[in-house]
Tab-separated table of N, CA, C and O in Angstrom:
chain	number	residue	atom	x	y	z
B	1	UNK	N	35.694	35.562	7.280
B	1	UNK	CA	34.614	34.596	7.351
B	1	UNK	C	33.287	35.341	7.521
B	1	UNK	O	33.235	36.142	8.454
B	2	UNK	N	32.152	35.179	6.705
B	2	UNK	CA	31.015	35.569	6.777
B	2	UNK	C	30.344	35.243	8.180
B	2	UNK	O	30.548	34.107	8.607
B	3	UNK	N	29.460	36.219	9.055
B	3	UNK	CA	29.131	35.719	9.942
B	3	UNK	C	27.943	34.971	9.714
B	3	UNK	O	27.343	34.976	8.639
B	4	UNK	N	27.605	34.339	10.704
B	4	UNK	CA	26.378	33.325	10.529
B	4	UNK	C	25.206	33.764	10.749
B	4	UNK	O	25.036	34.232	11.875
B	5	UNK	N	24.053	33.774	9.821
B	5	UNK	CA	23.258	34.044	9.171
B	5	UNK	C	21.586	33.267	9.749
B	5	UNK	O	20.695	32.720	9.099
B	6	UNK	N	21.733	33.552	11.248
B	6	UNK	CA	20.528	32.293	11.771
B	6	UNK	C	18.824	32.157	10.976
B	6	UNK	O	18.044	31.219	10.816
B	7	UNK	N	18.800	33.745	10.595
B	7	UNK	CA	17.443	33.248	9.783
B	7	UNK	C	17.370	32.316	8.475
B	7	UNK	O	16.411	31.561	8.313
B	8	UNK	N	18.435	32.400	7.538
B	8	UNK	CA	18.803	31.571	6.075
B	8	UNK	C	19.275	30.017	6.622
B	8	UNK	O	19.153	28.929	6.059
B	9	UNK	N	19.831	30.346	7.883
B	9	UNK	CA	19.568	28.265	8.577
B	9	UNK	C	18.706	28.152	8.811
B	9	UNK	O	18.236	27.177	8.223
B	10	UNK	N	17.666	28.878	9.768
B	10	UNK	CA	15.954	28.147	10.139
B	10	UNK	C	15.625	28.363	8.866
B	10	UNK	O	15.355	27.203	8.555
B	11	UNK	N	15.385	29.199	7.569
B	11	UNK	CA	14.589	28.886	6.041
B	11	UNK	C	14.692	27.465	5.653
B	11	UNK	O	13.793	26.624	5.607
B	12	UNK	N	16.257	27.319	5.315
B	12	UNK	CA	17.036	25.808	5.246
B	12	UNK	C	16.924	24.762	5.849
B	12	UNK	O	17.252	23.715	5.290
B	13	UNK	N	16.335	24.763	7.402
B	13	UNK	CA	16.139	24.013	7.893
B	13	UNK	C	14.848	23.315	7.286
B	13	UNK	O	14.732	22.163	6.867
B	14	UNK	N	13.713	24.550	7.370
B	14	UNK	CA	12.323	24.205	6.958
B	14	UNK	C	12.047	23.442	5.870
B	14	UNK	O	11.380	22.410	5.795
B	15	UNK	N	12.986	24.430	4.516
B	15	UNK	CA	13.023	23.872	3.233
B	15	UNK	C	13.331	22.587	3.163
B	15	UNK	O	12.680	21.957	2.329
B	16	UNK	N	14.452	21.746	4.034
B	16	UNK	CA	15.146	20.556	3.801
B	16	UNK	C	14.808	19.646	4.612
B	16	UNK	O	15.367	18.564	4.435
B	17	UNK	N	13.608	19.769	5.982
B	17	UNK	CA	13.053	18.874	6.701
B	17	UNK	C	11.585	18.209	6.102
B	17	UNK	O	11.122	17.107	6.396
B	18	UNK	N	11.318	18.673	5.677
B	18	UNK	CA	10.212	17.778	4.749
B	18	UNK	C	10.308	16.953	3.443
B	18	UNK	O	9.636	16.222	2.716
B	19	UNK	N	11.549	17.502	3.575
B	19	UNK	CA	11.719	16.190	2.084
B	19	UNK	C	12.923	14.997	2.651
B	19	UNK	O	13.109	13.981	1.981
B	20	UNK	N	13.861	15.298	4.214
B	20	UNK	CA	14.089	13.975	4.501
B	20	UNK	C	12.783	13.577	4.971
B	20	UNK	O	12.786	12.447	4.482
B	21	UNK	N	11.614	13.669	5.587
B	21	UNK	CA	10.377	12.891	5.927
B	21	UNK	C	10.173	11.843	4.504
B	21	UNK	O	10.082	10.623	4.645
B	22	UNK	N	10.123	12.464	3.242
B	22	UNK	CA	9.058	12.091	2.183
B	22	UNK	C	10.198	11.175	1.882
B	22	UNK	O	9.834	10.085	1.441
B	23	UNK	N	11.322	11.320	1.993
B	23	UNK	CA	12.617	10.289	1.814
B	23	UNK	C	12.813	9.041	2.252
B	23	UNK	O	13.559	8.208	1.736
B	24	UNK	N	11.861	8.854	3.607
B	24	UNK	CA	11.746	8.125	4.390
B	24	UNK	C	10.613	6.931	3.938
B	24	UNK	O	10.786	5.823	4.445
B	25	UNK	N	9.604	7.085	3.122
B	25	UNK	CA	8.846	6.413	2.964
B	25	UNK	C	9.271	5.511	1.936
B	25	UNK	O	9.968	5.722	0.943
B	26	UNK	N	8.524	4.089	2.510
B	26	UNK	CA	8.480	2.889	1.833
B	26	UNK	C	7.580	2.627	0.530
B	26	UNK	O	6.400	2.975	0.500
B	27	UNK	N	8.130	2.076	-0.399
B	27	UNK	CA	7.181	1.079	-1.279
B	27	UNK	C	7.740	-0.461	-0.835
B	27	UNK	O	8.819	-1.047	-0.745
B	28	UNK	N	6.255	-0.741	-0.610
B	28	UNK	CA	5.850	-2.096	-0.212
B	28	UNK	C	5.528	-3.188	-1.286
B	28	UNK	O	4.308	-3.342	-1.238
B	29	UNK	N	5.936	-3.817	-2.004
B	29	UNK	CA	5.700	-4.501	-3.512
B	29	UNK	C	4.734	-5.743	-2.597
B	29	UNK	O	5.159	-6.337	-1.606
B	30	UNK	N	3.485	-5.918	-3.163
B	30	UNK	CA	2.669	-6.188	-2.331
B	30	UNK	C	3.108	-8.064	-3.158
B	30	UNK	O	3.547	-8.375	-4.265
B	31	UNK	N	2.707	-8.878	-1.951
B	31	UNK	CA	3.169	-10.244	-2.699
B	31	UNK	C	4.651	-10.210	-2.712
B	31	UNK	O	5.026	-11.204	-3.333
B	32	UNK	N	6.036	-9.244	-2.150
B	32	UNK	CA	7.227	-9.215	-3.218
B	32	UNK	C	6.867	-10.160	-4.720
B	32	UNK	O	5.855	-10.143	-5.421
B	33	UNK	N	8.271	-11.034	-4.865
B	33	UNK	CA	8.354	-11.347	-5.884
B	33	UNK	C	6.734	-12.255	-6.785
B	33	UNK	O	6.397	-12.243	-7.969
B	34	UNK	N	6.249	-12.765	-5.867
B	34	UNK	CA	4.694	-13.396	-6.349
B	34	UNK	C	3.597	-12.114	-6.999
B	34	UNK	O	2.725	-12.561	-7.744
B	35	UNK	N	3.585	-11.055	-6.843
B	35	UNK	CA	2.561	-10.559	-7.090
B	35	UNK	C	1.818	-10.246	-6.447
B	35	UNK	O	2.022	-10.322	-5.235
B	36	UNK	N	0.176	-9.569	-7.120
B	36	UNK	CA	-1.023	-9.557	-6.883
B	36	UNK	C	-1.231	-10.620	-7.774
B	36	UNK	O	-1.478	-10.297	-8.936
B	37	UNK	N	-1.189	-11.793	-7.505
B	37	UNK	CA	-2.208	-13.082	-8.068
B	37	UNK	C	-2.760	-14.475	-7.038
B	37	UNK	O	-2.649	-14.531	-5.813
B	38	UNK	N	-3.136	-15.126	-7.600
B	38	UNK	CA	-3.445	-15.934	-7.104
B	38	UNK	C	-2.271	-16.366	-6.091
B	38	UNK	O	-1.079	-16.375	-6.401
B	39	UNK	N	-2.948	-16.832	-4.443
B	39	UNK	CA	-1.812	-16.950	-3.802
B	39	UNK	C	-1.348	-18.299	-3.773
B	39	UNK	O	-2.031	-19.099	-4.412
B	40	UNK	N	-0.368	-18.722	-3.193
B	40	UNK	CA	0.272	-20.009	-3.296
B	40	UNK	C	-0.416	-20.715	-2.347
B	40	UNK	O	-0.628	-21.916	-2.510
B	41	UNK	N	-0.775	-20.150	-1.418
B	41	UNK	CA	-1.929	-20.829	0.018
B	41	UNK	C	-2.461	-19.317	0.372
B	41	UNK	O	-2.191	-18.116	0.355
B	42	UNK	N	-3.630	-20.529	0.777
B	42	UNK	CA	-4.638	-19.381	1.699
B	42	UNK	C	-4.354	-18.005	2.290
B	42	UNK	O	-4.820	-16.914	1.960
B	43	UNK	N	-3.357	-18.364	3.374
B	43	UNK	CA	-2.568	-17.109	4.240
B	43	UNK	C	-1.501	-16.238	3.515
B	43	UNK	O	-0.935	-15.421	4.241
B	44	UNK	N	-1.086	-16.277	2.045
B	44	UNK	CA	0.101	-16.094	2.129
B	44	UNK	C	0.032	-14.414	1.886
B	44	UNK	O	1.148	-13.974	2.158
B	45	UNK	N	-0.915	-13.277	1.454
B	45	UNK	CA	-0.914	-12.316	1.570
B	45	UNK	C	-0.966	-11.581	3.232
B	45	UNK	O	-0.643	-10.470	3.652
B	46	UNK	N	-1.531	-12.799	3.879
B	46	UNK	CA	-1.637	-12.168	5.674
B	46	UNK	C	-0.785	-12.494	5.978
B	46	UNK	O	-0.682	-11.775	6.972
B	47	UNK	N	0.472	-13.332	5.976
B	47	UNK	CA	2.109	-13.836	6.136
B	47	UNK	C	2.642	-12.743	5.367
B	47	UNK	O	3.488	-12.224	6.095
B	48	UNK	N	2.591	-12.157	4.332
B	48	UNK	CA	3.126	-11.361	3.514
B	48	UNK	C	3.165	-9.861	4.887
B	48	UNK	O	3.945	-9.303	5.658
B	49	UNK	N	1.623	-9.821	4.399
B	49	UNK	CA	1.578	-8.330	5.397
B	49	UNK	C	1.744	-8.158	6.889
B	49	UNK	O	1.495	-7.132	7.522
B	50	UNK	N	2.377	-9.748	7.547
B	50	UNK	CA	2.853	-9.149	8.827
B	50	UNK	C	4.011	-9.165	9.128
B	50	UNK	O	4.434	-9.070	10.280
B	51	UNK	N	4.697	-9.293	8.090
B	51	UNK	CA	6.086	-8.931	7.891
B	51	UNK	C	6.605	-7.523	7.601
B	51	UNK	O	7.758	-7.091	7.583
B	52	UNK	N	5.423	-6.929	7.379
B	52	UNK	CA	5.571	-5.255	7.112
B	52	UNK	C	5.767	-4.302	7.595
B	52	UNK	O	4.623	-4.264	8.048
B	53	UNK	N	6.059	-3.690	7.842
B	53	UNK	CA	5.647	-2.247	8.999
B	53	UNK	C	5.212	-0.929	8.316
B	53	UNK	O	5.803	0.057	7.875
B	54	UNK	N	4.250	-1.230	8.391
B	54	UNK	CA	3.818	0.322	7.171
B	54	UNK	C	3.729	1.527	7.979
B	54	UNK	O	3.654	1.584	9.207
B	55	UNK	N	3.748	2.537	7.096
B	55	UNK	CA	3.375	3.728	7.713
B	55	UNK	C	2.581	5.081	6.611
B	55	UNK	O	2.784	5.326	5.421
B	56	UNK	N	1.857	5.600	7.391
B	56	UNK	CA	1.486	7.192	6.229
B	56	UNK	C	2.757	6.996	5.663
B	56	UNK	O	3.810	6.582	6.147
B	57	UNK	N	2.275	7.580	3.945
B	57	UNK	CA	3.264	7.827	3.404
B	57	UNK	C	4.141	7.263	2.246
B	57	UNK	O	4.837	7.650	1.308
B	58	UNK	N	3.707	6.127	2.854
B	58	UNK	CA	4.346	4.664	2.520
B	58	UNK	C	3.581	4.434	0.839
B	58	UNK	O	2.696	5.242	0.559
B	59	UNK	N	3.824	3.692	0.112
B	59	UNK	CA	3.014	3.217	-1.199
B	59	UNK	C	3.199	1.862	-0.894
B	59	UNK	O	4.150	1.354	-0.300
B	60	UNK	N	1.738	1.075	-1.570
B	60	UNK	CA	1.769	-0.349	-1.574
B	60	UNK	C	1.569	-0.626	-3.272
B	60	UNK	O	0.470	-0.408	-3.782
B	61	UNK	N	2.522	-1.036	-3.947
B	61	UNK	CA	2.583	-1.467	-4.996
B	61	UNK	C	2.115	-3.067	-6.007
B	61	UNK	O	2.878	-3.847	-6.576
B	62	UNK	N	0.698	-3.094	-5.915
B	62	UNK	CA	0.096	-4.005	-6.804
B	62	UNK	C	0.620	-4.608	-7.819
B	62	UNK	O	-0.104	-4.240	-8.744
B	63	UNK	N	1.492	-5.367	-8.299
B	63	UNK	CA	2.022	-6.111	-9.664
B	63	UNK	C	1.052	-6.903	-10.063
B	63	UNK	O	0.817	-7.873	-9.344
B	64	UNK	N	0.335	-6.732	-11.151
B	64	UNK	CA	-0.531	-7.374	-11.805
B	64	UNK	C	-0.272	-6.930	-13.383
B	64	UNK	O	0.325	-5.986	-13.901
B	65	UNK	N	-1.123	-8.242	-13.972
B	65	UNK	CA	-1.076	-8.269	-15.688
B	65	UNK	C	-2.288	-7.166	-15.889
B	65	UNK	O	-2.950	-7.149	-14.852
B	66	UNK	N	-2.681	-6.462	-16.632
B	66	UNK	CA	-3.899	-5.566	-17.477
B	66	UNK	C	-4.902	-6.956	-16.995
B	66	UNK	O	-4.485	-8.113	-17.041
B	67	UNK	N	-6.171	-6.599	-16.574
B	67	UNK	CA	-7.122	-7.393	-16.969
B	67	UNK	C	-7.722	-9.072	-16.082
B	67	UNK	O	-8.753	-9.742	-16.150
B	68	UNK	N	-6.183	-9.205	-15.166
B	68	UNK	CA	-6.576	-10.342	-14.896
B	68	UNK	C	-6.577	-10.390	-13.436
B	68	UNK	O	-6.839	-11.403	-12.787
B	69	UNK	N	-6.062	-8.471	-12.616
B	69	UNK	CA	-7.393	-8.933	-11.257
B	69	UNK	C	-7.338	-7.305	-11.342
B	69	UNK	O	-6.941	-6.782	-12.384
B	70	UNK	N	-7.795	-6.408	-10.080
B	70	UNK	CA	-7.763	-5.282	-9.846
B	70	UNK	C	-7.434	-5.275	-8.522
B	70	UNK	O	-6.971	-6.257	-7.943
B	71	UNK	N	-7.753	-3.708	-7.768
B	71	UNK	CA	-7.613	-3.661	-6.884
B	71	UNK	C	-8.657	-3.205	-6.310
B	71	UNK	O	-8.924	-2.068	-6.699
B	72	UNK	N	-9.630	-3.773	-5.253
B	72	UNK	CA	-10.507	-3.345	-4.128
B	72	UNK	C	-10.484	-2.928	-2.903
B	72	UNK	O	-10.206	-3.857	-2.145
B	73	UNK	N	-10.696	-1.682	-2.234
B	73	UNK	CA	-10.296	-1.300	-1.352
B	73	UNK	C	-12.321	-1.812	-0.166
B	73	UNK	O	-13.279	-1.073	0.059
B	74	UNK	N	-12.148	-2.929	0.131
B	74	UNK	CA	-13.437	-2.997	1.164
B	74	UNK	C	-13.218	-2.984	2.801
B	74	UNK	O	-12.175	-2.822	3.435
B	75	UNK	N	-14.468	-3.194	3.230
B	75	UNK	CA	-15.078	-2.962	4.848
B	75	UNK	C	-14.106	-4.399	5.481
B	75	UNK	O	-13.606	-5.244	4.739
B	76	UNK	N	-14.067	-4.400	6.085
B	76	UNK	CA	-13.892	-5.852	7.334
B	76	UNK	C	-14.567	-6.432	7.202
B	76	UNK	O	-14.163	-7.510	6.767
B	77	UNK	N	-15.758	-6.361	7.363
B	77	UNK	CA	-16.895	-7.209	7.171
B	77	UNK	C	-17.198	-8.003	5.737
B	77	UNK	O	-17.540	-9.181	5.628
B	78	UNK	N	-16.955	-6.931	4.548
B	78	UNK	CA	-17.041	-7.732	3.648
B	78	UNK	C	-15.370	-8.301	2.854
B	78	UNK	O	-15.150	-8.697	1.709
B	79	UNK	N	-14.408	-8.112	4.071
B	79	UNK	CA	-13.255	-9.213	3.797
B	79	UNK	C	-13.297	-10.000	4.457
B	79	UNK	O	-12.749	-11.060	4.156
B	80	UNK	N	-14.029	-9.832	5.780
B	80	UNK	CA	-14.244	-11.366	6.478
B	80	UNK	C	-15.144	-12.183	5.263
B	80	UNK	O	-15.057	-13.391	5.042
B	81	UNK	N	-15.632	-11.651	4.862
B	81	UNK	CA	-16.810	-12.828	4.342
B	81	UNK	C	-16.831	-13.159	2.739
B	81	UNK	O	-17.668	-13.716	2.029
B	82	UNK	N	-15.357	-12.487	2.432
B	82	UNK	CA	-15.092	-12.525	1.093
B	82	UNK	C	-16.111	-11.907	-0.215
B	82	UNK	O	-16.111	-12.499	-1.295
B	83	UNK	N	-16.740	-10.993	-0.053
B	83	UNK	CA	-17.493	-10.746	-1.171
B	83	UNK	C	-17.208	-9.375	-1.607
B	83	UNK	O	-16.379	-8.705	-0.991
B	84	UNK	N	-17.850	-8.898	-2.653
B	84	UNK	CA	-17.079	-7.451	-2.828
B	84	UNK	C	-18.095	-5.828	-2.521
B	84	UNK	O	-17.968	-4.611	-2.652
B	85	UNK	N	-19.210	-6.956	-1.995
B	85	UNK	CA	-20.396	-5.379	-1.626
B	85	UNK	C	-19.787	-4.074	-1.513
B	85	UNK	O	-18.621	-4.148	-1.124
B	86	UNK	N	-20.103	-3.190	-1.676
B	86	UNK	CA	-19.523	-1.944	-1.639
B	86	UNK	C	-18.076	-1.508	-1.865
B	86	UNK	O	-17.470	-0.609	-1.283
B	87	UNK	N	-17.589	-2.435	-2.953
B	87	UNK	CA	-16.290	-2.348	-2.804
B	87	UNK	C	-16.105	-1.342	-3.602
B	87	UNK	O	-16.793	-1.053	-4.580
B	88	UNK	N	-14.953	-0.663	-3.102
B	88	UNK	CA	-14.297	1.026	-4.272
B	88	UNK	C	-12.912	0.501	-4.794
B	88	UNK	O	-11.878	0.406	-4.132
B	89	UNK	N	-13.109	0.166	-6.173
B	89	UNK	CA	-11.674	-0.043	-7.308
B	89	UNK	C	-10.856	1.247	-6.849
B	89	UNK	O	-11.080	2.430	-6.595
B	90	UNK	N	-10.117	0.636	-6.873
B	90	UNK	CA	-9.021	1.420	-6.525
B	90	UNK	C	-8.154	1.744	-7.715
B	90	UNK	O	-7.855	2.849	-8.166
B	91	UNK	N	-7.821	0.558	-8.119
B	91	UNK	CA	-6.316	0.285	-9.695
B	91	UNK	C	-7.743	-1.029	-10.704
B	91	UNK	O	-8.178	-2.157	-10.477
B	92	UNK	N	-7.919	-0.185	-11.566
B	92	UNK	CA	-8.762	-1.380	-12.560
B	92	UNK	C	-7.351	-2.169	-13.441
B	92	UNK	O	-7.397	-3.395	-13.551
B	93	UNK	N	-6.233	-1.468	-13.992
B	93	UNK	CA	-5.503	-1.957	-14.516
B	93	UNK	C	-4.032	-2.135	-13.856
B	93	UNK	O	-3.593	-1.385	-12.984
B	94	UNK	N	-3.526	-2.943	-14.256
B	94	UNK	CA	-1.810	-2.962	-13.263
B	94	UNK	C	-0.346	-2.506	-14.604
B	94	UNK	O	-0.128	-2.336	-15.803
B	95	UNK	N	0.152	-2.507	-13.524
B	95	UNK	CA	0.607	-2.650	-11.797
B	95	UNK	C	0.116	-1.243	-11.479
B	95	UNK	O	-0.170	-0.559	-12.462
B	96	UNK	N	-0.064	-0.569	-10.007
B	96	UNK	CA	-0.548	-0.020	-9.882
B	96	UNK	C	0.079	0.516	-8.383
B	96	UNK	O	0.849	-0.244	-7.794
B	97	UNK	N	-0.221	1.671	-7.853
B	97	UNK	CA	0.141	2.155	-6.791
B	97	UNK	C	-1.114	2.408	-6.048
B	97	UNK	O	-2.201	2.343	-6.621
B	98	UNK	N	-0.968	2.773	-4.443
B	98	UNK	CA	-1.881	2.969	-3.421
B	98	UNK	C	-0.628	3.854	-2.778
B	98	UNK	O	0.550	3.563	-2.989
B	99	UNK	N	-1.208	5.378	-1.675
B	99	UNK	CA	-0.217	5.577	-1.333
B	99	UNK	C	-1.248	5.329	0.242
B	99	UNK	O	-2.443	5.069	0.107
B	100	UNK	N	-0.739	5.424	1.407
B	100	UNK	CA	-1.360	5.177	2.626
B	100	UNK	C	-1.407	6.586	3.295
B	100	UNK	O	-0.395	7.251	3.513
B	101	UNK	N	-2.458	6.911	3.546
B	101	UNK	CA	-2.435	7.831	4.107
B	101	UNK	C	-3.500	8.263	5.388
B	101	UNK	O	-3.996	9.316	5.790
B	102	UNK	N	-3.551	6.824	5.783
B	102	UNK	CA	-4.072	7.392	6.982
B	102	UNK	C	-3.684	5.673	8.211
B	102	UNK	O	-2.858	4.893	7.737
B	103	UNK	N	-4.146	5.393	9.247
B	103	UNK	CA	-3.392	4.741	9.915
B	103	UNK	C	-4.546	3.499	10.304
B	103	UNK	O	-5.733	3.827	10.272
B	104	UNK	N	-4.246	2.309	10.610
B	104	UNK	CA	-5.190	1.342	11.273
B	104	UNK	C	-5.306	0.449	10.011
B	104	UNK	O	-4.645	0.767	9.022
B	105	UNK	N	-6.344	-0.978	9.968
B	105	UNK	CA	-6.336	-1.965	8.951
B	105	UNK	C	-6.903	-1.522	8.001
B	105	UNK	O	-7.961	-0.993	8.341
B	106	UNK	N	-6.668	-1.468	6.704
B	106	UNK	CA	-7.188	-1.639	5.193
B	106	UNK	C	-7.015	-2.691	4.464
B	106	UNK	O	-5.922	-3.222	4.268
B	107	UNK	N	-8.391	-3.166	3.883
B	107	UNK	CA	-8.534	-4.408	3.132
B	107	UNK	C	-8.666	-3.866	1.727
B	107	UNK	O	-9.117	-2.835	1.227
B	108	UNK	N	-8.031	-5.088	1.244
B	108	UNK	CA	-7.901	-4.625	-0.557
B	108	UNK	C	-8.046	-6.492	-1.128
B	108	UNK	O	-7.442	-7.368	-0.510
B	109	UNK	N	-8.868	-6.790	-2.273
B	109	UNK	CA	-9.326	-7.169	-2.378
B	109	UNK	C	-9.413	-7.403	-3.844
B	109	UNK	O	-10.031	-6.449	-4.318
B	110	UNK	N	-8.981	-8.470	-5.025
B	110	UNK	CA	-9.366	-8.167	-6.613
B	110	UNK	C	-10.612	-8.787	-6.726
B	110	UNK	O	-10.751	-9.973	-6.427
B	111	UNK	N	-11.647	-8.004	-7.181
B	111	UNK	CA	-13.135	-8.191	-7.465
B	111	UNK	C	-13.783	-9.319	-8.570
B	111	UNK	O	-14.976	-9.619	-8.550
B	112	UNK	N	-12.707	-9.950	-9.634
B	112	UNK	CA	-12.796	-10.601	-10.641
B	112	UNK	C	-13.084	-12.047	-9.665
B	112	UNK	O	-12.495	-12.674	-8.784
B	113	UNK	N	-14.098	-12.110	-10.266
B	113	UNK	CA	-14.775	-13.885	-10.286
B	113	UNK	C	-13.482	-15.405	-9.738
B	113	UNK	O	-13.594	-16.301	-8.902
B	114	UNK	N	-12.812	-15.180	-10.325
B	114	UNK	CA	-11.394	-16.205	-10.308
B	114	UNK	C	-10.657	-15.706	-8.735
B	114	UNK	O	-10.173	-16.570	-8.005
B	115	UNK	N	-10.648	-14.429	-8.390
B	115	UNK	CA	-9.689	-13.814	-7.286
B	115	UNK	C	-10.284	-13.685	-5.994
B	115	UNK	O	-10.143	-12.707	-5.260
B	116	UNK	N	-11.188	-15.068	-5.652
B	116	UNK	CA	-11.635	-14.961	-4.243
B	116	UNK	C	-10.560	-14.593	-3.439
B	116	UNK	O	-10.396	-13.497	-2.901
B	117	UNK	N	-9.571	-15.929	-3.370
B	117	UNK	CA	-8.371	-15.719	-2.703
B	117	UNK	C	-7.438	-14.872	-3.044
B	117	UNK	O	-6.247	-15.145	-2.896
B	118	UNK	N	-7.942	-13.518	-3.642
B	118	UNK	CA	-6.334	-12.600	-3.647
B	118	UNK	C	-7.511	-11.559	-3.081
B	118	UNK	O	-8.556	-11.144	-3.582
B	119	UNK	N	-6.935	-11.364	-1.966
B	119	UNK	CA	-7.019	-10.303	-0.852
B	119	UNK	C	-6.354	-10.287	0.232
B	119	UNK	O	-5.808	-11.262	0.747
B	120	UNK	N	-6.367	-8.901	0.736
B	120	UNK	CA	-5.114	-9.094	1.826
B	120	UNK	C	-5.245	-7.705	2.939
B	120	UNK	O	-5.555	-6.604	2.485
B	121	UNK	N	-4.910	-7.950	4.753
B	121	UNK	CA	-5.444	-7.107	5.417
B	121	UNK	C	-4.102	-6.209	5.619
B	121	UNK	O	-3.038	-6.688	6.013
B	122	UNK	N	-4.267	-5.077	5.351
B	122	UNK	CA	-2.694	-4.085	5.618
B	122	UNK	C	-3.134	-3.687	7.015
B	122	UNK	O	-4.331	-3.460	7.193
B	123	UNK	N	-2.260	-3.580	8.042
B	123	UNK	CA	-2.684	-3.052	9.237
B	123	UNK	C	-0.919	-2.257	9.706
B	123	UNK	O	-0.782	-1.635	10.760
């Protein structure tokens, strides 16, 4: 029997502990089966997202048609008040990915005229 080899287990260890981490992360299909569209009621993207548990790492996956919303990443302030001031596109076309990479609430938001109500607070 070969004896055991402790530096080629700590290499192995190193090599093979960062990819169960990246293994670990979620895609979040934002809306599940509804989408990014128009919601069915008011709340249903903030019912959606507190059912979640996100984390770094994680992807939130936008389902949308080409053309008929995007994705806006805005302030609090201008998701409290629904408008898109300073908003940064994120996905102009769908479906589309976001990956999360940092921690606390993010608002996302489709900027098109018709998509007051499709926005939603990830926390």
């Amino acid at each position: 029997m070969a004896p055991f080899n402790f530096h080629i287990f700590m290499f192995m260890a190193l090599l093979v502990a960062p990819m169960a981490f990246k293994c670990l992360a979620t895609q979040h299909i934002v809306g599940d089966n509804d989408g990014w569209s128009n919601p069915r009621y008011p709340q249903f993207y903030a019912e959606w997202a507190s059912l979640q548990t996100f984390n770094i790492g994680d992807t939130l996956y936008f389902n949308f048609v080409n053309e008929t919303h995007d994705v806006a990443y805005v302030s609090q302030e201008a998701f409290d008040h629904c408008h898109t001031d300073g908003a940064k596109i994120l996905i102009k076309s769908g479906p589309g990915t976001i990956k999360l990479t940092s921690s606390g609430a993010q608002h996302y938001i489709s900027t098109h005229k018709e998509d007051v109500s499709v926005m939603t607070e990830m926390k």
